[in-house]
PDB file of C-alpha atoms in Angstrom:
ATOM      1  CA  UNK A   1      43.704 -23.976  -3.907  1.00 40.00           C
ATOM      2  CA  UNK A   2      40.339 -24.927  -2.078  1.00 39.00           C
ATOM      3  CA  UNK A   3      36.897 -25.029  -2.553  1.00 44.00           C
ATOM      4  CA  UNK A   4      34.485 -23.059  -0.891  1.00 44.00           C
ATOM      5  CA  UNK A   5      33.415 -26.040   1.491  1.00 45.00           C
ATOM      6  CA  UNK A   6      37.190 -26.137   2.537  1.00 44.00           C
ATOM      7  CA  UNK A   7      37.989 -29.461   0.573  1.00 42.00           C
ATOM      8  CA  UNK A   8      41.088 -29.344  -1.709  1.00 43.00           C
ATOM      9  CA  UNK A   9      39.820 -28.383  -5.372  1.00 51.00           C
ATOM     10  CA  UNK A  10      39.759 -30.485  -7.912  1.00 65.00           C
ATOM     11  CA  UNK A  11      42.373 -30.095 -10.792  1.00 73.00           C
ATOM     12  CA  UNK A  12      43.026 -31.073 -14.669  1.00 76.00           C
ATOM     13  CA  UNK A  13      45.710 -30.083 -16.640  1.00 80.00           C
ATOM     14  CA  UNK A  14      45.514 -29.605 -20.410  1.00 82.00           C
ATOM     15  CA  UNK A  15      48.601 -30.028 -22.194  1.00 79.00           C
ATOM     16  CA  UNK A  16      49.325 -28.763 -25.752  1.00 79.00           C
ATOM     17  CA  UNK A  17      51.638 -31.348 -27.759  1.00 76.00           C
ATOM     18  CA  UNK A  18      52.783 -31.144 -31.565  1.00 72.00           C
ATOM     19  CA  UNK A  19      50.307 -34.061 -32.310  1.00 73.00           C
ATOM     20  CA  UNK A  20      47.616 -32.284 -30.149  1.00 72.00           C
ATOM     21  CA  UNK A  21      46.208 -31.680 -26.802  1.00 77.00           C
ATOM     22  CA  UNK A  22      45.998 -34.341 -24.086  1.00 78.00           C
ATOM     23  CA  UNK A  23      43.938 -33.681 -21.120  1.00 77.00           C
ATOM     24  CA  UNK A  24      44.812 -34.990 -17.926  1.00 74.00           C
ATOM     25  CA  UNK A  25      43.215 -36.958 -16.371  1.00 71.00           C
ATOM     26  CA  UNK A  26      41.859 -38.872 -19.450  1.00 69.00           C
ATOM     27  CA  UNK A  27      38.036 -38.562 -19.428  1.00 61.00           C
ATOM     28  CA  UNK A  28      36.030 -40.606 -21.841  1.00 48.00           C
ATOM     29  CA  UNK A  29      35.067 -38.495 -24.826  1.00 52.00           C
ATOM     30  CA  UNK A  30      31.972 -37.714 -26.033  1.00 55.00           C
ATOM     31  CA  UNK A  31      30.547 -35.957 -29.312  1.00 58.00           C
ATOM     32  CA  UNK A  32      29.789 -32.416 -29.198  1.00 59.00           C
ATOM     33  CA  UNK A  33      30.963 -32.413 -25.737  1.00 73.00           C
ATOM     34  CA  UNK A  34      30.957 -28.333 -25.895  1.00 83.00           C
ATOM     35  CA  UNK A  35      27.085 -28.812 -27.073  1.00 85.00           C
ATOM     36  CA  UNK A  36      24.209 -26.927 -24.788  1.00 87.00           C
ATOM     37  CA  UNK A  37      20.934 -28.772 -24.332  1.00 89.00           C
ATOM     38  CA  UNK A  38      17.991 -27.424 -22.445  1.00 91.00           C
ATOM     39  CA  UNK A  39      15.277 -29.457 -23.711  1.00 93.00           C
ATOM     40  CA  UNK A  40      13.484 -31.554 -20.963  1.00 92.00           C
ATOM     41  CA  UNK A  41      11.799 -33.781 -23.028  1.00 93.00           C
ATOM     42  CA  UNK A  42      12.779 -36.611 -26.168  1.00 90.00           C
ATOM     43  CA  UNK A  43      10.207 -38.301 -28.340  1.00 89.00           C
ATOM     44  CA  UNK A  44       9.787 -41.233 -25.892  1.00 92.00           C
ATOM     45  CA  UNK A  45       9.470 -38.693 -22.510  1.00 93.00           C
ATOM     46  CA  UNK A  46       7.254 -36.279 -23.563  1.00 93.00           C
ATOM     47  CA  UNK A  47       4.212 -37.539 -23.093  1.00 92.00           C
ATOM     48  CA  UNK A  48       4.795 -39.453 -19.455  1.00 93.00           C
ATOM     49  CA  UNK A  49       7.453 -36.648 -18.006  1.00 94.00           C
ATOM     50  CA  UNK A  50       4.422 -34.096 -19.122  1.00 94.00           C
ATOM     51  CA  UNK A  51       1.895 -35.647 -16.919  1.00 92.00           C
ATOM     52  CA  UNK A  52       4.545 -37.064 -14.248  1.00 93.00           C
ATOM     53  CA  UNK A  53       5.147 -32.769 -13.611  1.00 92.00           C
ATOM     54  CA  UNK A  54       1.467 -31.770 -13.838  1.00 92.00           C
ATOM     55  CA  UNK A  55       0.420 -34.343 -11.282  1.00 91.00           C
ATOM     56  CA  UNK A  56       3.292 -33.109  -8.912  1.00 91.00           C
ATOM     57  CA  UNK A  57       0.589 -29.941  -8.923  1.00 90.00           C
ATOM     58  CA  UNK A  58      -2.134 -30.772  -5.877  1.00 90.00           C
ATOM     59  CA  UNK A  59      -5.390 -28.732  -8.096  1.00 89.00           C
ATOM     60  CA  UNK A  60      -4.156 -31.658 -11.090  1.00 88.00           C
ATOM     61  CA  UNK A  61      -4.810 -34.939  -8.665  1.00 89.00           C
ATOM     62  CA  UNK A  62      -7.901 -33.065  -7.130  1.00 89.00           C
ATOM     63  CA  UNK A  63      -9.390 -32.994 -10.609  1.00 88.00           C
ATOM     64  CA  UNK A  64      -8.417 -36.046 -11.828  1.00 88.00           C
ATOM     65  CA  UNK A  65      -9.759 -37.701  -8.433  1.00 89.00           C
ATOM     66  CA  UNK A  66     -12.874 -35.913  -8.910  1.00 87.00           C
ATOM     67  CA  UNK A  67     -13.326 -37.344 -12.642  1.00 87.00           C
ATOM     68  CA  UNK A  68     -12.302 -40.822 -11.004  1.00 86.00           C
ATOM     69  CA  UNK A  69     -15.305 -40.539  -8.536  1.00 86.00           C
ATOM     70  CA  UNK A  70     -17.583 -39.595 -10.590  1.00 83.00           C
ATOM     71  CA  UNK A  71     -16.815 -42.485 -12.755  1.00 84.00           C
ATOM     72  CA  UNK A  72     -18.415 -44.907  -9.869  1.00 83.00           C
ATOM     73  CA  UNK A  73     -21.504 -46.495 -11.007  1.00 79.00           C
ATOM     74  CA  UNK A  74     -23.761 -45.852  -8.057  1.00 77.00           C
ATOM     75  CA  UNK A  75     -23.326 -42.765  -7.445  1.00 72.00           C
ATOM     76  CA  UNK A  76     -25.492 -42.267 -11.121  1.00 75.00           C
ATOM     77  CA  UNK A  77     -23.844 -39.154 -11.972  1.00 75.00           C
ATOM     78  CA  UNK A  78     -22.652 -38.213 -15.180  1.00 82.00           C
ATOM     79  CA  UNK A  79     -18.798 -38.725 -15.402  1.00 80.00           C
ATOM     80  CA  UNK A  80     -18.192 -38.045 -19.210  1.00 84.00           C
ATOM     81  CA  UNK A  81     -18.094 -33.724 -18.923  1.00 85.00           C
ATOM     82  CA  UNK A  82     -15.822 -34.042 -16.043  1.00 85.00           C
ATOM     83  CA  UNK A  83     -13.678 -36.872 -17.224  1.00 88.00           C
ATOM     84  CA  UNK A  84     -13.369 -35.210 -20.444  1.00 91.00           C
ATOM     85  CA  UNK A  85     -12.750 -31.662 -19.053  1.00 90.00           C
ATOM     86  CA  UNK A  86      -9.599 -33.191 -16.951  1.00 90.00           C
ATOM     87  CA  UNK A  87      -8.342 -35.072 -20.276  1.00 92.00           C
ATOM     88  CA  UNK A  88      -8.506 -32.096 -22.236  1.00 93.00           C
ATOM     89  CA  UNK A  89      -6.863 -29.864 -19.522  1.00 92.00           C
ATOM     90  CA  UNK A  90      -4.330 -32.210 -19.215  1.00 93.00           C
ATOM     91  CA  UNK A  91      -3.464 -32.683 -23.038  1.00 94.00           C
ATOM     92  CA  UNK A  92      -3.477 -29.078 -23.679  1.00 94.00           C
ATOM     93  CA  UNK A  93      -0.857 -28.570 -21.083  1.00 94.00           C
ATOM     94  CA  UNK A  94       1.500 -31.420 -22.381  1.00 94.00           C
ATOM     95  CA  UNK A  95       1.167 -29.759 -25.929  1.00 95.00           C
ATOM     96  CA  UNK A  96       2.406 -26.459 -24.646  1.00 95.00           C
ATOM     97  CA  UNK A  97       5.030 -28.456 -23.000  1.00 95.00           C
ATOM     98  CA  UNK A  98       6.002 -29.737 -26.343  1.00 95.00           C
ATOM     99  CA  UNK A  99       5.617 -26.162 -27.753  1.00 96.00           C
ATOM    100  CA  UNK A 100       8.124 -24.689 -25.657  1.00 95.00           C
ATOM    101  CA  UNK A 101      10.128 -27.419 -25.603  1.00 95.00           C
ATOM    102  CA  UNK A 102      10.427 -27.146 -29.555  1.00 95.00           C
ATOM    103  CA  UNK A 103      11.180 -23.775 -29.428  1.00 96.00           C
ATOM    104  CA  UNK A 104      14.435 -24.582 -26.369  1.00 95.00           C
ATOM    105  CA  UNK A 105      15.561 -27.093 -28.956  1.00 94.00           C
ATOM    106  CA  UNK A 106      15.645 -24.812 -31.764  1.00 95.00           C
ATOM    107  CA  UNK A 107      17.155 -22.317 -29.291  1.00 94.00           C
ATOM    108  CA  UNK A 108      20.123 -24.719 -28.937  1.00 93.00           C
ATOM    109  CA  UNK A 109      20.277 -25.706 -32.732  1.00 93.00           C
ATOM    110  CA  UNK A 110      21.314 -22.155 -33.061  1.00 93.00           C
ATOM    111  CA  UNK A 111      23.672 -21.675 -30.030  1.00 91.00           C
ATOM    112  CA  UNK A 112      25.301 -25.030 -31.115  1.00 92.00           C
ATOM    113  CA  UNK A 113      25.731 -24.133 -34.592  1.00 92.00           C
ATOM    114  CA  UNK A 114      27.528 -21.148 -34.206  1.00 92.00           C
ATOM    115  CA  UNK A 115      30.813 -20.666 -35.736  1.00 92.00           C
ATOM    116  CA  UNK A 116      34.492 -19.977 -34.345  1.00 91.00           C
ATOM    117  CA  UNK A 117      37.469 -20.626 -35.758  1.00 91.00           C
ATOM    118  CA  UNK A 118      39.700 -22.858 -34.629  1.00 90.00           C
ATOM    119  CA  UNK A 119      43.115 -24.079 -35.312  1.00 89.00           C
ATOM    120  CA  UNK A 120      44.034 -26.966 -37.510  1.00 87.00           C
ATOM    121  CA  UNK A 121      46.822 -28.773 -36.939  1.00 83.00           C
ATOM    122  CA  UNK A 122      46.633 -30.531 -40.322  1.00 83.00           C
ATOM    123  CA  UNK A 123      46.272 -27.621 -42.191  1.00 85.00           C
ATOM    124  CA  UNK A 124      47.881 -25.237 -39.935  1.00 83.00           C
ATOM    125  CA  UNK A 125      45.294 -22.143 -39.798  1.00 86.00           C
ATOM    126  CA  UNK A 126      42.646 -21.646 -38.292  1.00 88.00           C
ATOM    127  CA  UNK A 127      39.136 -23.161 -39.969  1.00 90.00           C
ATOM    128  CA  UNK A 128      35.702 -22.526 -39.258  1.00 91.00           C
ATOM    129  CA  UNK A 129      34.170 -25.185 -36.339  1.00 91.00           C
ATOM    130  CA  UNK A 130      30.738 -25.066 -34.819  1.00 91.00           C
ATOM    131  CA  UNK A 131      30.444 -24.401 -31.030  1.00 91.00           C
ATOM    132  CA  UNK A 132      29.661 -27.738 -30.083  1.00 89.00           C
ATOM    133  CA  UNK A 133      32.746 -29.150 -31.854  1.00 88.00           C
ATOM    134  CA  UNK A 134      34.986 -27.479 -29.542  1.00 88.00           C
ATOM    135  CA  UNK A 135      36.683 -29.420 -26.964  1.00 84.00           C
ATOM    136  CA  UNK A 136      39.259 -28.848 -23.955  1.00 81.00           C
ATOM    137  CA  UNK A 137      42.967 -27.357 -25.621  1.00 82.00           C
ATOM    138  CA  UNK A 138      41.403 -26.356 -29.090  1.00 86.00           C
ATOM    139  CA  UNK A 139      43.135 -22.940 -30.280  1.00 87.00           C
ATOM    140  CA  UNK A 140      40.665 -20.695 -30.806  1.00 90.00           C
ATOM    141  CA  UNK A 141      41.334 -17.472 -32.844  1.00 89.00           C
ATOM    142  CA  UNK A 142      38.559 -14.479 -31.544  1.00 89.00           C
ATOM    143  CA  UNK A 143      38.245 -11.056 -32.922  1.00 86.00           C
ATOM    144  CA  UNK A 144      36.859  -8.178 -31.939  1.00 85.00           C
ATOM    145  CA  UNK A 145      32.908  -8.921 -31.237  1.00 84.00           C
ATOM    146  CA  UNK A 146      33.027 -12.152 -30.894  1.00 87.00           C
ATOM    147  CA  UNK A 147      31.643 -14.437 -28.410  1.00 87.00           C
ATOM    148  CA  UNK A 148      33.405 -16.785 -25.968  1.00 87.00           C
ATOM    149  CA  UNK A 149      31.630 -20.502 -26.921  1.00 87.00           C
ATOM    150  CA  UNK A 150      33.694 -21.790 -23.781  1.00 82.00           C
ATOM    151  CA  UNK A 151      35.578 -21.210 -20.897  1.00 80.00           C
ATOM    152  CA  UNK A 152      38.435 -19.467 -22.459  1.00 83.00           C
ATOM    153  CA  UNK A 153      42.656 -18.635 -21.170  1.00 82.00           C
ATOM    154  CA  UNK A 154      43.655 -16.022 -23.596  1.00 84.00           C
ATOM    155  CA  UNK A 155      46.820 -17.322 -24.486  1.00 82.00           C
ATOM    156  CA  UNK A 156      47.773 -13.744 -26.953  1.00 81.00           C
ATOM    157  CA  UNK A 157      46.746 -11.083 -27.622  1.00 82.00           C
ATOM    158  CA  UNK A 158      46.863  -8.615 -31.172  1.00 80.00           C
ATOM    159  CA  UNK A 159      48.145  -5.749 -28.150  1.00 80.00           C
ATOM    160  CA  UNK A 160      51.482  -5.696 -27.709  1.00 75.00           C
ATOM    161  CA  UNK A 161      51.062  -5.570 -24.269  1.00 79.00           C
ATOM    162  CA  UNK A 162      48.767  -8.432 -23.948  1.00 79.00           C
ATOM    163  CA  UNK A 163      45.560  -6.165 -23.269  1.00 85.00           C
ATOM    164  CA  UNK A 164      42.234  -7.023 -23.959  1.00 86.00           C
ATOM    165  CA  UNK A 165      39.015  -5.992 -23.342  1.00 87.00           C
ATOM    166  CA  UNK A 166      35.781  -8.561 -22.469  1.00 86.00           C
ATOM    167  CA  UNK A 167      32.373  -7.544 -22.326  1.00 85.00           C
ATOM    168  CA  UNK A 168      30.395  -9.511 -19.370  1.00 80.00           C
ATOM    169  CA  UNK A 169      26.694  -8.072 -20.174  1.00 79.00           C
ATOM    170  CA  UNK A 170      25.314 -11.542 -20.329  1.00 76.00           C
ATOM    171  CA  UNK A 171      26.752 -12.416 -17.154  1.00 75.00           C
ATOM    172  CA  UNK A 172      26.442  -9.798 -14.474  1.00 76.00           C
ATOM    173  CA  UNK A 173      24.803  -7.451 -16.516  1.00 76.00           C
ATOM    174  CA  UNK A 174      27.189  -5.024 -16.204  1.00 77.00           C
ATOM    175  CA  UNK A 175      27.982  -2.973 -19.755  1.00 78.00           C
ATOM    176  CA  UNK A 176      31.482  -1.784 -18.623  1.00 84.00           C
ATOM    177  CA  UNK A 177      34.243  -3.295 -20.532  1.00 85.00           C
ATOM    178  CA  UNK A 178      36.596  -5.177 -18.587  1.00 83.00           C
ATOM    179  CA  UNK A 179      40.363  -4.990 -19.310  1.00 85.00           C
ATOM    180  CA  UNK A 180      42.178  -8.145 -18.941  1.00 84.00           C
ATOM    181  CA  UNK A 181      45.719  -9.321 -20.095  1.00 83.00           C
ATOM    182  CA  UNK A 182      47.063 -12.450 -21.322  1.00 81.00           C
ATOM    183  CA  UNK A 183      49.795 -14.337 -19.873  1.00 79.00           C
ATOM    184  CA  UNK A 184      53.076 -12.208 -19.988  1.00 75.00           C
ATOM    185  CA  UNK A 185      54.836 -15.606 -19.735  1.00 68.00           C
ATOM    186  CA  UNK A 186      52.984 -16.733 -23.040  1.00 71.00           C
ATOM    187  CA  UNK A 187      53.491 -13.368 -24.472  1.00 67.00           C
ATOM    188  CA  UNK A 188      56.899 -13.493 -24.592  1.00 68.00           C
ATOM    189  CA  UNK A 189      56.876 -16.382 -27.086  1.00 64.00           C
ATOM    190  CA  UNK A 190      55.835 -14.276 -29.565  1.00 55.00           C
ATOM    191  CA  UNK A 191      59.340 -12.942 -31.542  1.00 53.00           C
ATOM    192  CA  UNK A 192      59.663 -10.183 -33.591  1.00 46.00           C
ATOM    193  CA  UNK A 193      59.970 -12.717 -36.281  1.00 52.00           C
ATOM    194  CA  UNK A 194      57.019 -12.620 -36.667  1.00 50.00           C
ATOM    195  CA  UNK A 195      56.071  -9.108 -37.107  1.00 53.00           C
ATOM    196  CA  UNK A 196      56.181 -10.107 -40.775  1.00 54.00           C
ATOM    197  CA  UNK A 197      53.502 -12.387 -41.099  1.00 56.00           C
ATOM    198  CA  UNK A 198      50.622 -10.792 -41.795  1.00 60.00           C
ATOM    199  CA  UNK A 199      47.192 -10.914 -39.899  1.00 62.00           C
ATOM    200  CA  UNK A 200      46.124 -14.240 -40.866  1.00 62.00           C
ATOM    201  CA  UNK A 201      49.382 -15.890 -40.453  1.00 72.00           C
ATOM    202  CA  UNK A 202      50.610 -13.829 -37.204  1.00 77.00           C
ATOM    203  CA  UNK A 203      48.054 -16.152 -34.799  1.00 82.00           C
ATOM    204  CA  UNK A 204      49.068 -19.397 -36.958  1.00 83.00           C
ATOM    205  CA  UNK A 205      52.505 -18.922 -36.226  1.00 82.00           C
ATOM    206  CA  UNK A 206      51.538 -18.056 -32.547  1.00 81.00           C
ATOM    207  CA  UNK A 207      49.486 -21.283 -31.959  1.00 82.00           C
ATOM    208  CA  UNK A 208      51.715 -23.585 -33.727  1.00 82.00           C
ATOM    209  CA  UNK A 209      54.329 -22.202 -30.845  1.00 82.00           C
ATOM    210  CA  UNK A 210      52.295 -22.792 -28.450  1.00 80.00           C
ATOM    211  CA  UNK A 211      52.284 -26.816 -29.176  1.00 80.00           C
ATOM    212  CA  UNK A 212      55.767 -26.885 -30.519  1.00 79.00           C
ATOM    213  CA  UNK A 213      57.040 -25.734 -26.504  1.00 77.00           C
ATOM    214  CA  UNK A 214      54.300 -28.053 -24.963  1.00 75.00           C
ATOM    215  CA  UNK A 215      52.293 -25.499 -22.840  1.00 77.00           C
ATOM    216  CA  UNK A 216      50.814 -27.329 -19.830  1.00 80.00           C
ATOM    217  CA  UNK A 217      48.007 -25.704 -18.326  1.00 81.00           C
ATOM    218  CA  UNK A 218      46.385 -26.873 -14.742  1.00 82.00           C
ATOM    219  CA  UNK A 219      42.428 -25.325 -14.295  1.00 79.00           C
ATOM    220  CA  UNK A 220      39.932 -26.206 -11.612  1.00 78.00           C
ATOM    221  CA  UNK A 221      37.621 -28.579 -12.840  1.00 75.00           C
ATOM    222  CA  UNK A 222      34.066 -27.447 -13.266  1.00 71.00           C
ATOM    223  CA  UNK A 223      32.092 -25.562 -10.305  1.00 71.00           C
ATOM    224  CA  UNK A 224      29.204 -23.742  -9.669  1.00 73.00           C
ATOM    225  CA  UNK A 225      30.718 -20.248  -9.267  1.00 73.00           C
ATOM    226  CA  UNK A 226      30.725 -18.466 -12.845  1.00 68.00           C
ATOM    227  CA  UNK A 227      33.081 -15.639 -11.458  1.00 68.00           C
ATOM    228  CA  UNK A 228      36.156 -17.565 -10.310  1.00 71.00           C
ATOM    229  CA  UNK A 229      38.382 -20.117 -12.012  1.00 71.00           C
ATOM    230  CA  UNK A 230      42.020 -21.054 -10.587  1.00 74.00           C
ATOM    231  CA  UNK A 231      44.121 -21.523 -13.502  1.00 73.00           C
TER     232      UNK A 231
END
């Protein structure tokens, strides 16, 4: 495959193993590594990344220099309205900043926090996880209605035939259903053996497959375009 710039594209390859998944190449780990954040500021930033993007405005440093000039001592003019007009301007915007910026955080709190179920290896089923606990080769199980909280191969599907429908509204807008299919190479792992577990134990039985054969899976690495992902 290649990039759009006509450079060879970057590739990883996720491998499911009975004692886990391995990802290839090792990166170094970090926690909540599925986690969104869209805050720009932390307790120590606020206040100097606040006035750092209001002076990038040219009307800011025109009425700051004016307060400055005005604060020159023989020019006899009263500096303390304007200096204090500038200082409150300038603190009112950095507590809006903080305003909104409270209100992205809680935002994320809630994004973060949502729940998925994922399988457990230990306890072999699937348990509830937060979104920003999951991490590259987690089995999730999704049901009808649920979100994606990641880029997501659908390994199986409850159709017989692998079909499955996605809704891309918060992507491209679009309100259309779009039918996709899993895998038929994946789907074939699934035996009529286990016709008789029954719907909670059907997808255990599916995922613990899944790392008993060692499925290896090679994905582009991370890019811009939202639409496209060679897997």
């Amino acid at each position: 495959a290649a990039a759009e710039d006509g450079q060879p594209a970057a590739f990883l390859k996720i491998r499911l193993k009975r004692d886990g998944a391995v990802l290839m190449p090792e990166r170094v780990s970090k926690q909540h590594a599925n986690g969104i954040r869209t805050t720009r500021f932390t307790a120590l930033t606020w206040l100097p990344k606040s006035l750092y993007l209001q002076f990038r405005r040219a009307a800011n440093i025109y009425f700051v220099s004016i307060a400055l000039v005005s604060t020159i001592p023989f020019l006899e003019a009263k500096w303390q309205p304007k200096v204090l007009t500038v200082v409150m301007i300038l603190v009112a915007q950095a507590l809006k900043d903080l305003y909104e910026d409270c209100k992205r955080r809680s935002d994320d709190q809630v994004e973060n926090t949502r729940l998925v179920r994922r399988f457990d290896r230990e306890t072999e089923s699937f348990e509830e996880a937060q979104w920003c606990e999951i991490d590259s080769g987690d089995l999730l199980l999704l049901q009808k209605g649920d979100a994606f909280p990641a880029d997501t191969m659908v390994c199986a599907s409850a159709d017989s035939t692998g079909t499955f429908y996605v809704a891309t509204k918060s992507i491209d807008g679009e309100t259309n259903l779009k039918e996709r299919f899993a895998p038929q190479a994946v789907g074939d792992l699934v035996d009529p053996k286990d016709d008789d577990k029954d719907e909670e134990g059907r997808p255990a039985a599916i995922a613990l497959r899944l790392f008993d054969i060692g499925l290896t899976i090679s994905l582009e690495t991370p890019h811009p375009s939202i639409m496209d992902m060679n897997c």
